[in-house]
Coordinates of C-alpha atoms in Angstrom, one line a residue:
Chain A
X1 CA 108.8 43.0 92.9
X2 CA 106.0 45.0 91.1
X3 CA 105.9 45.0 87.4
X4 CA 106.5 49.1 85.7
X5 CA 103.0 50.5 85.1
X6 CA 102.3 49.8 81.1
X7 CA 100.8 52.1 78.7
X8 CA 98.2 49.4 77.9
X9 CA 97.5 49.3 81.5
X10 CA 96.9 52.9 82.5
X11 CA 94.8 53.2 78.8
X12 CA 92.6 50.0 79.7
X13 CA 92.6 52.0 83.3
X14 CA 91.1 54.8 81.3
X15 CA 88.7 53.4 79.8
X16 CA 87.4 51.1 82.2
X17 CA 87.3 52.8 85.0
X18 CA 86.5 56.6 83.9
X19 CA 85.7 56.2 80.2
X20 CA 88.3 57.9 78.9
X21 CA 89.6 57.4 75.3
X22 CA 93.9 58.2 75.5
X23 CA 95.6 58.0 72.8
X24 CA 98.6 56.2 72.4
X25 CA 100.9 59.0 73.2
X26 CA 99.5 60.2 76.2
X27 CA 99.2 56.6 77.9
X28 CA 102.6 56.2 77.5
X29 CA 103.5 60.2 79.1
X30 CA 101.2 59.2 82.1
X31 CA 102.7 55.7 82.3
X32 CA 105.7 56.9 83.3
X33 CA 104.4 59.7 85.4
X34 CA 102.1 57.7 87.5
X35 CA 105.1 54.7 87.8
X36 CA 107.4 57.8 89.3
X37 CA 104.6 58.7 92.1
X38 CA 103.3 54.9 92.4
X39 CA 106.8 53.3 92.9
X40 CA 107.5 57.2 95.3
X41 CA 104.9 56.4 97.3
X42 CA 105.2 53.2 98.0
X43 CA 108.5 52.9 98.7
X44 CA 108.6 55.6 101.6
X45 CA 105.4 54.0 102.9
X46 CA 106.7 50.7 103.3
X47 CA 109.8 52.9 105.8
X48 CA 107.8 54.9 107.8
X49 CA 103.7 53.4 107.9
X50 CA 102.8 51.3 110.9
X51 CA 99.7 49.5 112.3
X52 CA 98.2 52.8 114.0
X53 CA 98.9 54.9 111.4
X54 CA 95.6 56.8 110.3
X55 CA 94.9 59.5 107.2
X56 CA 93.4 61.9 109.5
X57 CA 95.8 62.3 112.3
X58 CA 98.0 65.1 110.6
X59 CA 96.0 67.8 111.9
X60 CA 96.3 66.7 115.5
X61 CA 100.2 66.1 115.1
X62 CA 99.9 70.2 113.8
X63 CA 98.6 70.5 117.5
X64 CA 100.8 68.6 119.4
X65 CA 103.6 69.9 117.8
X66 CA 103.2 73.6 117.8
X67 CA 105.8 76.5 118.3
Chain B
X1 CA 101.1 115.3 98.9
X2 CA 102.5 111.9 99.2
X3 CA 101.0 109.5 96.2
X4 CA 98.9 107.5 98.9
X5 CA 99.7 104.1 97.0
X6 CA 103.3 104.1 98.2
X7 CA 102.2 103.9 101.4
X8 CA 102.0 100.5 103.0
X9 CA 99.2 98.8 104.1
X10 CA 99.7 99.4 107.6
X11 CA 100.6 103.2 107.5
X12 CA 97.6 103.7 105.0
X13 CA 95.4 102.3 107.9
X14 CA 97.0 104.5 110.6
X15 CA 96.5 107.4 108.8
X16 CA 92.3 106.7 108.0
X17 CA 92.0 105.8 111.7
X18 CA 93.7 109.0 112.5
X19 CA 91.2 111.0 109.7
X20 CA 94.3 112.1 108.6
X21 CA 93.2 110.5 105.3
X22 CA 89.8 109.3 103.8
X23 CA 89.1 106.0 102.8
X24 CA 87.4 107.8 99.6
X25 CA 90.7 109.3 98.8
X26 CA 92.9 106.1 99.4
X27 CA 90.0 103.7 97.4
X28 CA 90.7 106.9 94.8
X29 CA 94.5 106.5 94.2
X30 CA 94.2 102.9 93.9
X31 CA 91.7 103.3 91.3
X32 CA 94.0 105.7 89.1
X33 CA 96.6 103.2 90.0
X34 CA 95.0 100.2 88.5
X35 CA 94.1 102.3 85.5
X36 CA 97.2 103.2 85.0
X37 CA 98.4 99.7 85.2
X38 CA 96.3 97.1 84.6
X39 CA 97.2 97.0 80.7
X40 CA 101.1 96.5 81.8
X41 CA 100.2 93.3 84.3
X42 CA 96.6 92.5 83.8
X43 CA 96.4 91.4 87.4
X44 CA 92.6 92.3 87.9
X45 CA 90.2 90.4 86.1
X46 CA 87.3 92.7 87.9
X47 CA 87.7 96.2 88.7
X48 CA 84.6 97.1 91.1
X49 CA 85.1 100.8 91.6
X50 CA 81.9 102.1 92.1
X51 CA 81.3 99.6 95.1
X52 CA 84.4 100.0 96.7
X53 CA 83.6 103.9 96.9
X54 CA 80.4 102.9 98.4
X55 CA 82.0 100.7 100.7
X56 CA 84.6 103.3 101.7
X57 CA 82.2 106.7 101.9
X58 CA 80.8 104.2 104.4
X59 CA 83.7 103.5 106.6
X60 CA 84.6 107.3 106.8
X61 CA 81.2 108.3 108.0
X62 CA 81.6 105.1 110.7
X63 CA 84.7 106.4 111.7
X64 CA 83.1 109.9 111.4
X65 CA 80.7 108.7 114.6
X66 CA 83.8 107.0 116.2
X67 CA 82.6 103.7 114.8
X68 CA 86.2 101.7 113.8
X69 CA 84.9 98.6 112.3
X70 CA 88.4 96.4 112.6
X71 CA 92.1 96.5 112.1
X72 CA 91.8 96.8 108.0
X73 CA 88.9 99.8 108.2
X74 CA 89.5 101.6 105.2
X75 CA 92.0 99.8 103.7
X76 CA 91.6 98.8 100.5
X77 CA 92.8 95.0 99.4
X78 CA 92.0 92.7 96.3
X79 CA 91.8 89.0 96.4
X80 CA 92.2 86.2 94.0
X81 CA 89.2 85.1 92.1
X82 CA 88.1 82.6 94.0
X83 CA 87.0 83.7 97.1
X84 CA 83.1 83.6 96.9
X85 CA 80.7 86.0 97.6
X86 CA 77.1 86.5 97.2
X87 CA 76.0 88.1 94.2
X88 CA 79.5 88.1 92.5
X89 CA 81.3 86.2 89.9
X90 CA 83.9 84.2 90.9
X91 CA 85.6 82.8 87.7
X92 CA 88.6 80.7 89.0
X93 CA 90.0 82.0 86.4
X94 CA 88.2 79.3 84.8
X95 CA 85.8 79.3 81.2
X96 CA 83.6 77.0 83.1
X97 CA 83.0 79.4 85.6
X98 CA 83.0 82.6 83.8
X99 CA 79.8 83.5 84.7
X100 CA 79.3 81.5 88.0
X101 CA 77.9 83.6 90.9
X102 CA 78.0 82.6 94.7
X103 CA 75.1 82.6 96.2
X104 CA 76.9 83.0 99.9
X105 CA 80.0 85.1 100.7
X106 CA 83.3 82.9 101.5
X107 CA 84.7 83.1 105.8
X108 CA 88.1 84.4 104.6
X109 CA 86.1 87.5 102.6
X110 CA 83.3 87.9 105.7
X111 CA 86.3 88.2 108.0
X112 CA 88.1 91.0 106.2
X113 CA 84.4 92.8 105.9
X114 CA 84.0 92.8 109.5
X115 CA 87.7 94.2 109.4
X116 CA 86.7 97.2 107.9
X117 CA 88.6 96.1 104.7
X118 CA 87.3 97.3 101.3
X119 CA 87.2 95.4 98.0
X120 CA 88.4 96.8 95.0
X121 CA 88.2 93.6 92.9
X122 CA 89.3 90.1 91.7
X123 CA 92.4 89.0 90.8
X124 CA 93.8 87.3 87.9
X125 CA 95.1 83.8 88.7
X126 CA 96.4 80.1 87.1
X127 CA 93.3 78.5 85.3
X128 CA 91.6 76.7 89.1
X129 CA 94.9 77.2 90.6
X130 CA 96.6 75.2 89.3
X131 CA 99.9 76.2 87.2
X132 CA 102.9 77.8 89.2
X133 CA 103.4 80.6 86.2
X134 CA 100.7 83.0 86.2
X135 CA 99.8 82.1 82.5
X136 CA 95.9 81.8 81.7
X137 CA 95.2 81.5 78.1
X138 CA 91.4 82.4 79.0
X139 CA 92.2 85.4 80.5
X140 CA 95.3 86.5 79.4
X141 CA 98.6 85.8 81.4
X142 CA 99.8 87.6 84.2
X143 CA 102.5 89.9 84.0
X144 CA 104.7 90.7 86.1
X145 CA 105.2 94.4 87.0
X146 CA 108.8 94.4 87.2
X147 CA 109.3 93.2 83.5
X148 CA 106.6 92.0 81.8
X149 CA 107.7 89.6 79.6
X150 CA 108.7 87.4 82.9
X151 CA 106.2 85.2 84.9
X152 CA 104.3 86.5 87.8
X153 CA 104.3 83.2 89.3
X154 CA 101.5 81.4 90.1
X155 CA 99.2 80.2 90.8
X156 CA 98.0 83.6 92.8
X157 CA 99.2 85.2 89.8
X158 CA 97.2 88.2 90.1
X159 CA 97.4 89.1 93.5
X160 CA 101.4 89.3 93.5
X161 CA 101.5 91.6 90.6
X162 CA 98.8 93.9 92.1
X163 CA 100.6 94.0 95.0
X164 CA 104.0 94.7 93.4
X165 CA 102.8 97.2 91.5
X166 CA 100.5 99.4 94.3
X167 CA 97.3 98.7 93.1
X168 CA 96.4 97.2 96.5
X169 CA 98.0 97.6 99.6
X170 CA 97.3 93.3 100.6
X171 CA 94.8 90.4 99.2
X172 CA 94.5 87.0 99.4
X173 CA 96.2 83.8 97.6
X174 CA 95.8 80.5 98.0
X175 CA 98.9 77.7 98.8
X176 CA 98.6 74.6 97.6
X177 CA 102.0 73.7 96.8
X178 CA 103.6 77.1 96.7
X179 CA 100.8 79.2 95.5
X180 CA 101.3 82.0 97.6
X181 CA 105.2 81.9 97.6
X182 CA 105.8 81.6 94.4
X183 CA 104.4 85.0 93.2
X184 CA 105.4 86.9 96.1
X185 CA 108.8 86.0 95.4
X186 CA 108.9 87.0 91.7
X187 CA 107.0 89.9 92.4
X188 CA 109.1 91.3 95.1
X189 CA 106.3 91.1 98.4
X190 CA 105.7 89.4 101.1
X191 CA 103.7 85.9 100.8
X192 CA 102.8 83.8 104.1
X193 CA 101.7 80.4 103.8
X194 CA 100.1 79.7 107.2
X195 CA 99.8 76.7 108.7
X196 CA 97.1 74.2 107.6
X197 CA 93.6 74.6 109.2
X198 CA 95.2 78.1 110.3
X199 CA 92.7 79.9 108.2
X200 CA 89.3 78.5 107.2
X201 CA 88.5 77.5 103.8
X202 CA 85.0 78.1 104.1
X203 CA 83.5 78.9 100.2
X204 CA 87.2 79.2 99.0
X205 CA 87.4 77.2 95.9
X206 CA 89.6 74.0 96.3
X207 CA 92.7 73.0 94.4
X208 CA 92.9 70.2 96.8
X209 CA 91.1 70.4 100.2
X210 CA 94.4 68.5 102.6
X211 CA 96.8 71.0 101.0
X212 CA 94.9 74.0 100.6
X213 CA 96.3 77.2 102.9
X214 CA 94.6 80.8 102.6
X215 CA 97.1 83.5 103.0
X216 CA 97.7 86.8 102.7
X217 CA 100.4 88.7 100.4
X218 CA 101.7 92.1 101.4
X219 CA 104.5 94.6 100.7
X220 CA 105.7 94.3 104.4
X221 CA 105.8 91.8 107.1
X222 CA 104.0 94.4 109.5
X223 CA 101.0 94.7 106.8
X224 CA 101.0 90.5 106.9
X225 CA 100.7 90.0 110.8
X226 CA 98.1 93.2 110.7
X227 CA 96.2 91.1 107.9
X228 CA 96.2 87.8 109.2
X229 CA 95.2 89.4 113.1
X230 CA 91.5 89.6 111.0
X231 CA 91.7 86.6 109.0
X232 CA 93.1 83.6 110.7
X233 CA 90.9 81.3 113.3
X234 CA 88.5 78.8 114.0
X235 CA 85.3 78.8 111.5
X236 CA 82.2 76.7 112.6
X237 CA 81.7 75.9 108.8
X238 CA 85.1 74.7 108.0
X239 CA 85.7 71.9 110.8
X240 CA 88.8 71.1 109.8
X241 CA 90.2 74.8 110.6
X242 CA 92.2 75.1 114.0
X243 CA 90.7 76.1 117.3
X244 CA 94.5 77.2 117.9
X245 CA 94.6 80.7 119.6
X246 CA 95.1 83.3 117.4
X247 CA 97.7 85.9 118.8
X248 CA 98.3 89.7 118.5
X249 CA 100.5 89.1 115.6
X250 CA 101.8 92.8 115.1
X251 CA 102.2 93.0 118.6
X252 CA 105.0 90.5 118.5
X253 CA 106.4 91.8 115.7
X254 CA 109.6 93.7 117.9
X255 CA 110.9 91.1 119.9
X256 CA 113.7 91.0 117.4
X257 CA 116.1 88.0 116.7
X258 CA 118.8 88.2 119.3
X259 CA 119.4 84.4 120.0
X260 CA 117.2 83.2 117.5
X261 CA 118.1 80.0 115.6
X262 CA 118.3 79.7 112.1
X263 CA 118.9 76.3 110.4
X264 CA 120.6 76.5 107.0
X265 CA 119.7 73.3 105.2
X266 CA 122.9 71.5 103.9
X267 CA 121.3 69.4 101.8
X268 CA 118.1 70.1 99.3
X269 CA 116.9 73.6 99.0
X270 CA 120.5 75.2 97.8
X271 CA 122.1 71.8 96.0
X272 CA 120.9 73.2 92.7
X273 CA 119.9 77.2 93.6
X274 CA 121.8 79.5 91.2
X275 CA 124.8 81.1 92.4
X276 CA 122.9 85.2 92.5
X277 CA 120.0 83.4 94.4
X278 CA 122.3 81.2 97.2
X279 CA 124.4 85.0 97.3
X280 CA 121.6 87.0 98.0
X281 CA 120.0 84.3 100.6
X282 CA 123.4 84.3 102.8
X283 CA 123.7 88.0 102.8
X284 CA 119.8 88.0 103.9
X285 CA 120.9 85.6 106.9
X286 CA 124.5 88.0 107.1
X287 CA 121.9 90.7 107.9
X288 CA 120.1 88.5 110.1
X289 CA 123.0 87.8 112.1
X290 CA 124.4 90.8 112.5
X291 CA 120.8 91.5 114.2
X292 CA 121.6 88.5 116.8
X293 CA 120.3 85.3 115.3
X294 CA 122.4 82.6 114.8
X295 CA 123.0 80.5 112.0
X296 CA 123.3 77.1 111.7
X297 CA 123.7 74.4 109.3
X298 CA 121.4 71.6 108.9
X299 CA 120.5 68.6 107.0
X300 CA 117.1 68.3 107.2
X301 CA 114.6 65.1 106.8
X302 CA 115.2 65.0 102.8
X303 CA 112.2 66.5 101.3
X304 CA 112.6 65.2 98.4
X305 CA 111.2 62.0 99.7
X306 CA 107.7 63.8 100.0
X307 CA 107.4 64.5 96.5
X308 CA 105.4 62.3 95.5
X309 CA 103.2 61.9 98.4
X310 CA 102.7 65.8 98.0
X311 CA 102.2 65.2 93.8
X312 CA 99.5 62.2 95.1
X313 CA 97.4 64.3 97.0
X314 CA 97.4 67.4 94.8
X315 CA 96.8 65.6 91.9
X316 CA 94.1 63.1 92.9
X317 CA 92.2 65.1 94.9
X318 CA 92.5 67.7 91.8
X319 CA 91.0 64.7 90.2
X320 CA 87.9 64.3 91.8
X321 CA 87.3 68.1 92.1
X322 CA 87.4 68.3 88.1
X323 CA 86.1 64.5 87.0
X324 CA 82.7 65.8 85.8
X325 CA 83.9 68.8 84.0
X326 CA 87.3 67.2 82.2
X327 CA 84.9 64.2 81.0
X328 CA 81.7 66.4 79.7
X329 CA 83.9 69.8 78.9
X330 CA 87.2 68.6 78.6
X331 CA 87.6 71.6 75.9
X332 CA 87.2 74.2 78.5
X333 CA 90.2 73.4 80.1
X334 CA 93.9 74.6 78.9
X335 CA 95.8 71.3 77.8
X336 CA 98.6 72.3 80.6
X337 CA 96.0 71.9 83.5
X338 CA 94.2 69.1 82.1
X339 CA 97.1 67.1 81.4
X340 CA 98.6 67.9 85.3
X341 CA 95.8 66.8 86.8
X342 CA 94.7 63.5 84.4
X343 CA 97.6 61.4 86.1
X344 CA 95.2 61.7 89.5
X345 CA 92.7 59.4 87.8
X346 CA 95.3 56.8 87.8
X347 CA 96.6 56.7 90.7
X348 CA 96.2 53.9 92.8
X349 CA 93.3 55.0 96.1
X350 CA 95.9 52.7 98.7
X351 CA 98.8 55.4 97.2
X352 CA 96.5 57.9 98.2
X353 CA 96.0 57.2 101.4
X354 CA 99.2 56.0 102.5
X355 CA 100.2 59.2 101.5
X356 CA 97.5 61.0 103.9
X357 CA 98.1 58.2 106.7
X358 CA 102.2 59.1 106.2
X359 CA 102.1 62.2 106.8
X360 CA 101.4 62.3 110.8
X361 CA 104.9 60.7 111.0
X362 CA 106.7 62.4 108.3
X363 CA 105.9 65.7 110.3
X364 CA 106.8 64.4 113.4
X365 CA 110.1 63.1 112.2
X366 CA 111.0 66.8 110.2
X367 CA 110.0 68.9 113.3
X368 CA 112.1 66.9 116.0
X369 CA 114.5 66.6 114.1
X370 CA 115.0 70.4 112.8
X371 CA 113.3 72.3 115.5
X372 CA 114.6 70.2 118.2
X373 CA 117.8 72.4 116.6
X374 CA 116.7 75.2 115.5
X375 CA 113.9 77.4 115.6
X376 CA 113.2 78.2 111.9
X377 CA 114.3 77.3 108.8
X378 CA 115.9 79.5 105.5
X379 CA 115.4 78.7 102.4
X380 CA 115.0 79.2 98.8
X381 CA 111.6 79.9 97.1
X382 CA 112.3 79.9 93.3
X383 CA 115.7 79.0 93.3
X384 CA 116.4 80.3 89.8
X385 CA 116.6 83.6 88.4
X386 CA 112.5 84.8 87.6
X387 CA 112.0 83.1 84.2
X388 CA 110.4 84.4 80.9
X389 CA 106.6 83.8 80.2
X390 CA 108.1 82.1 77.0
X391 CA 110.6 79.9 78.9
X392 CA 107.7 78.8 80.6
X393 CA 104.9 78.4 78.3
X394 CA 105.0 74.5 78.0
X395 CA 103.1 73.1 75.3
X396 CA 103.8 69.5 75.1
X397 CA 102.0 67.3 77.5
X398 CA 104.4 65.4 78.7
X399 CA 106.9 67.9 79.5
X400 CA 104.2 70.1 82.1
X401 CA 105.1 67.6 85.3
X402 CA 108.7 68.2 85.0
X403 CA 108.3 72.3 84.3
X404 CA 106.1 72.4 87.7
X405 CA 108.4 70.0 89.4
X406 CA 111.0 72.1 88.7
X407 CA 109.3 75.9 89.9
X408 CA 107.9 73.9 93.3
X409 CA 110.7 72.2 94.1
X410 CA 111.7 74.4 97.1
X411 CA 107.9 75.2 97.9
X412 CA 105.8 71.8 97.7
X413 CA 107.3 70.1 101.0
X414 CA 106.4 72.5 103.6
X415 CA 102.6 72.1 101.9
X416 CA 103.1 68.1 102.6
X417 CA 104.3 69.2 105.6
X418 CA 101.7 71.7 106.7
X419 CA 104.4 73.9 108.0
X420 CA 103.7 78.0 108.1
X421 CA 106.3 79.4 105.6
X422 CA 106.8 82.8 104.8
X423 CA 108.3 84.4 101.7
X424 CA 110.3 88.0 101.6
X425 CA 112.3 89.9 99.2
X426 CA 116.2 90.1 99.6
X427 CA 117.4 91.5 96.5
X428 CA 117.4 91.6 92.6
X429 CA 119.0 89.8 89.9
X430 CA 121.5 90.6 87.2
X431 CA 118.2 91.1 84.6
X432 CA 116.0 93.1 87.6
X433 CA 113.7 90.7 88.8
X434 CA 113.0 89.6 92.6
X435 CA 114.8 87.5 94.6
X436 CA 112.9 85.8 97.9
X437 CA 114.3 83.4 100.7
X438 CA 111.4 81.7 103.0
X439 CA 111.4 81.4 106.4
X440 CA 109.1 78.0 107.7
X441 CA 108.8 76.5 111.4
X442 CA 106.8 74.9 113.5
X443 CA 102.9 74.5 113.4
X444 CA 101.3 77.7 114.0
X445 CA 104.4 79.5 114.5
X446 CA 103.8 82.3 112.2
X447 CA 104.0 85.1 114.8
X448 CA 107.9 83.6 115.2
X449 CA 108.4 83.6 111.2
X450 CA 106.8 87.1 111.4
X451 CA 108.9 88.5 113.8
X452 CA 112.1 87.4 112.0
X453 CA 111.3 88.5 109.0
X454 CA 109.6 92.6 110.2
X455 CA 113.5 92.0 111.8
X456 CA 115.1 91.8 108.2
X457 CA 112.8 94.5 106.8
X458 CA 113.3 96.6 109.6
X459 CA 117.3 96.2 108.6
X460 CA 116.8 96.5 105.0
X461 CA 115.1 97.9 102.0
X462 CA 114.4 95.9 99.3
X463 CA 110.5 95.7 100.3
X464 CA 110.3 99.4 99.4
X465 CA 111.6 99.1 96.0
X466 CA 108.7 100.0 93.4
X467 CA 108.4 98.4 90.1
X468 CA 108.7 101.0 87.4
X469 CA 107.1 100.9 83.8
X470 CA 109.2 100.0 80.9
X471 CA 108.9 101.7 77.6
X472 CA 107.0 99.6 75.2

């Protein structure tokens, strides 16, 4: 099972990765808000995704599917 | 004489095709209209009178030589400000862009030209689209015509007010993740959220590009289909807009709704709607059956469950649009929208695309399921009563997510979902402001939402209620 996503994490993230300076109060807000849409995500992936499934196909499903 | 700006947009363009009216005359009333209230909503952000006189004397000396240039000739509209064209600002309601000028004129705009339409102006909107409010603390908040101290919602802030309050008869707003809907249902009009790729996005500026929808917002369903008949179709420059037909939308509009099925969701959009909202949205489906269709309850794939695949997309490609800007200029943008989009930079590039790959299947799964039994679906819009401007006006970081959670609740699925939706008034609350259901179906079904919803109009009245100014 995954660990939560830290403050220290998404601030070394920051930093690292976009060279952004958070302080500690704001790590700790998007923390939490990027565990809700990480942990979202993945969970309803892991349900529905299979091998075939591709980013792009959407817009031909809007085809197939039409009214 | 009739003031021309209670007129709709479809009977103001009857009666300039029948020279029974100038353009110069209708571009005219709308201009005393917005000076008489822009200071109550300050929905324009641009007034540009002088051209849209030029632009209409032209039209009535086409139509003078029989010349009709389209469906909208004459008519004049105003659009959100971030439609490009050449030679004008767009500002995106943005500091950044304050004094940004296009150097080529966006599909959605060109279309409307060769419609005859005129343009009377921009329209106030969220800071780059992206708060659900109408607040813009660089230039000034939106207000919304039927009490001012209340949100216009957002973020096509602008363009619902104007609309509301007859300063335009239509214009454009964008949908990301209930852009469109949202204002039309505070404001009292009509708001349709096409399908994706439905309308090109051509030099429109992007919120995020796989949710993005341009629509229109009108005071009736009619003026909708008669609007999106010009604007909607395949565009060479946007390849990912649809090479779907586009049909004679105001054609269909009288089919009516006898048979018609109407799914009810039993579970999501009403489980925590207030009690005047839920009351007025079964009395709009009471009306509805009366007419013929038929209601029926529903659960429906729980779109809750798209959330955050919806929040992913938004919010990291919202990212990469605005890396550059919130690392050099990170001062130009209002806390609120830099804080809603910073959580895009963290979030993981295998979330993002498992949301994007997802999506194929979670569509297939909602449209079998629900229009296997039904051919549309009701549902709130803003499921609470129209808030303050004050209620709204979040100021701590951490609390913004939760605050635009809560306003998009009902809206942000059917973007995930790439689903037409259309908003329409039915009724007031206890403190006078809008109420809205939304009608949403399958892909490219708008001319079926349309029809449905001209049916309710055609039945009842609230569409031709007109805001009225309050004493200071």
């Amino acid at each position: 099972m995954a660990k939560k996503i830290t403050p220290e994490l998404i601030k070394e993230q920051a930093e690292a990765l976009h060279g952004i300076r958070l302080t500690p109060q704001r790590s700790t807000e998007l923390a939490q808000e990027v565990e809700k849409i990480n942990s979202g995500v993945r969970g309803v992936a892991e349900g529905i995704l299979t091998f075939d499934d591709e980013p792009g196909a959407f817009a031909r499903f809007l085809s197939a599917l039409k009214g | 004489m009739t003031d021309l700006t209670e007129l709709s947009l479809a009977e103001v363009g009857d009666l300039i095709r029948a020279r029974k009216v100038s353009s110069v005359e209708v571009v005219k009333a709308n201009l005393k209209r917005i000076a008489a209230w822009q200071g109550y909503t300050n929905a324009f952000i641009d007034v540009r009178g002088d051209e849209a006189l030029k632009q209409a004397r032209a039209l009535d000396r086409d139509l003078s030589r029989g010349i009709v240039r389209g469906v909208l000739h004459g008519v004049p509209l105003a659009h959100k400000d971030m439609y490009y064209r050449a030679g004008k600002i767009s500002t995106c309601g943005s500091v950044i862009r304050k004094k940004w000028k296009a150097d080529f004129t966006c599909t959605p705009l060109a279309n409307l030209d060769a419609a005859g339409a005129v343009d009377l102006g921009t329209l106030n909107m969220a800071e780059w689209a992206g708060g659900p409010t109408g607040h813009n603390i660089h230039v000034g908040d939106c207000k919304n015509p039927w009490n001012p101290a209340h949100i216009t919602g957002g973020s096509s802030s602008g363009t619902g007010a104007a609309v509301a309050a007859r300063m335009a008869y239509g214009g454009l707003g964008s949908d990301t993740g209930g852009s469109i809907r949202l204002p039309a249902a505070a404001c009292g009009v009509v708001g349709l959220k096409p399908t994706w790729s439905r309308v090109s996005r051509y030099g429109v500026m992007a919120r995020a590009w796989s949710l993005d929808c341009v629509g229109p917002l009108t005071r009736t369903v009619r003026d909708c289909a008669r609007f999106m008949r010009a604007l909607a179709g395949h565009d060479p420059m946007d390849p990912t807009s649809s090479r779907e037909p586009v049909p004679d939308y105001e054609g269909m509009l009288g089919a009516g709704v006898k048979g018609l099925r109407i799914g009810l969701p039993k579970n999501f959009y009403f489980d925590s709607a207030h009690p005047e909202t839920v009351a007025a949205i079964h009395a709009a489906l009471k009306v509805l059956e009366d007419l013929g269709a038929i209601v029926v309850p529903i659960t429906v794939p729980d779109p809750a469950r798209m959330f955050e695949s919806a929040d992913t997309l938004s919010k990291t490609e919202a990212a990469v649009i605005h890396r550059r800007w919130m690392a050099e200029r990170p001062k130009d943008y209002s806390p609120q929208l830099f804080a809603r989009t910073e959580a895009g930079f963290h979030i993981p590039a295998m979330r993002y695309i498992e949301a994007q790959a997802m999506r194929g299947p979670v569509i297939r799964d909602f449209v079998e399921k629900v229009f296997s039994k039904v051919d549309m679906v009701a549902a709130t819009v803003i499921d609470h009563p129209v808030p303050t401007r004050a209620e709204t006006d979040v100021q701590v970081s951490g609390a913004v997510p939760a605050m635009v959670g809560r306003i998009t609740r009902p809206t942000r699925p059917f973007n995930y979902l790439a689903l037409p939706s259309i908003a329409v008034p039915c009724g007031f609350g206890k403190a006078g402001l809008p109420i809205s259901f939304q009608l949403a179906g399958r892909p490219f079904a708008e001319g079926r939402l349309m029809q449905a919803a001209h049916a309710y109009q055609e039945a009842t009245d609230w569409h031709l209620r007109s805001p009225k100014m309050r004493a200071a």
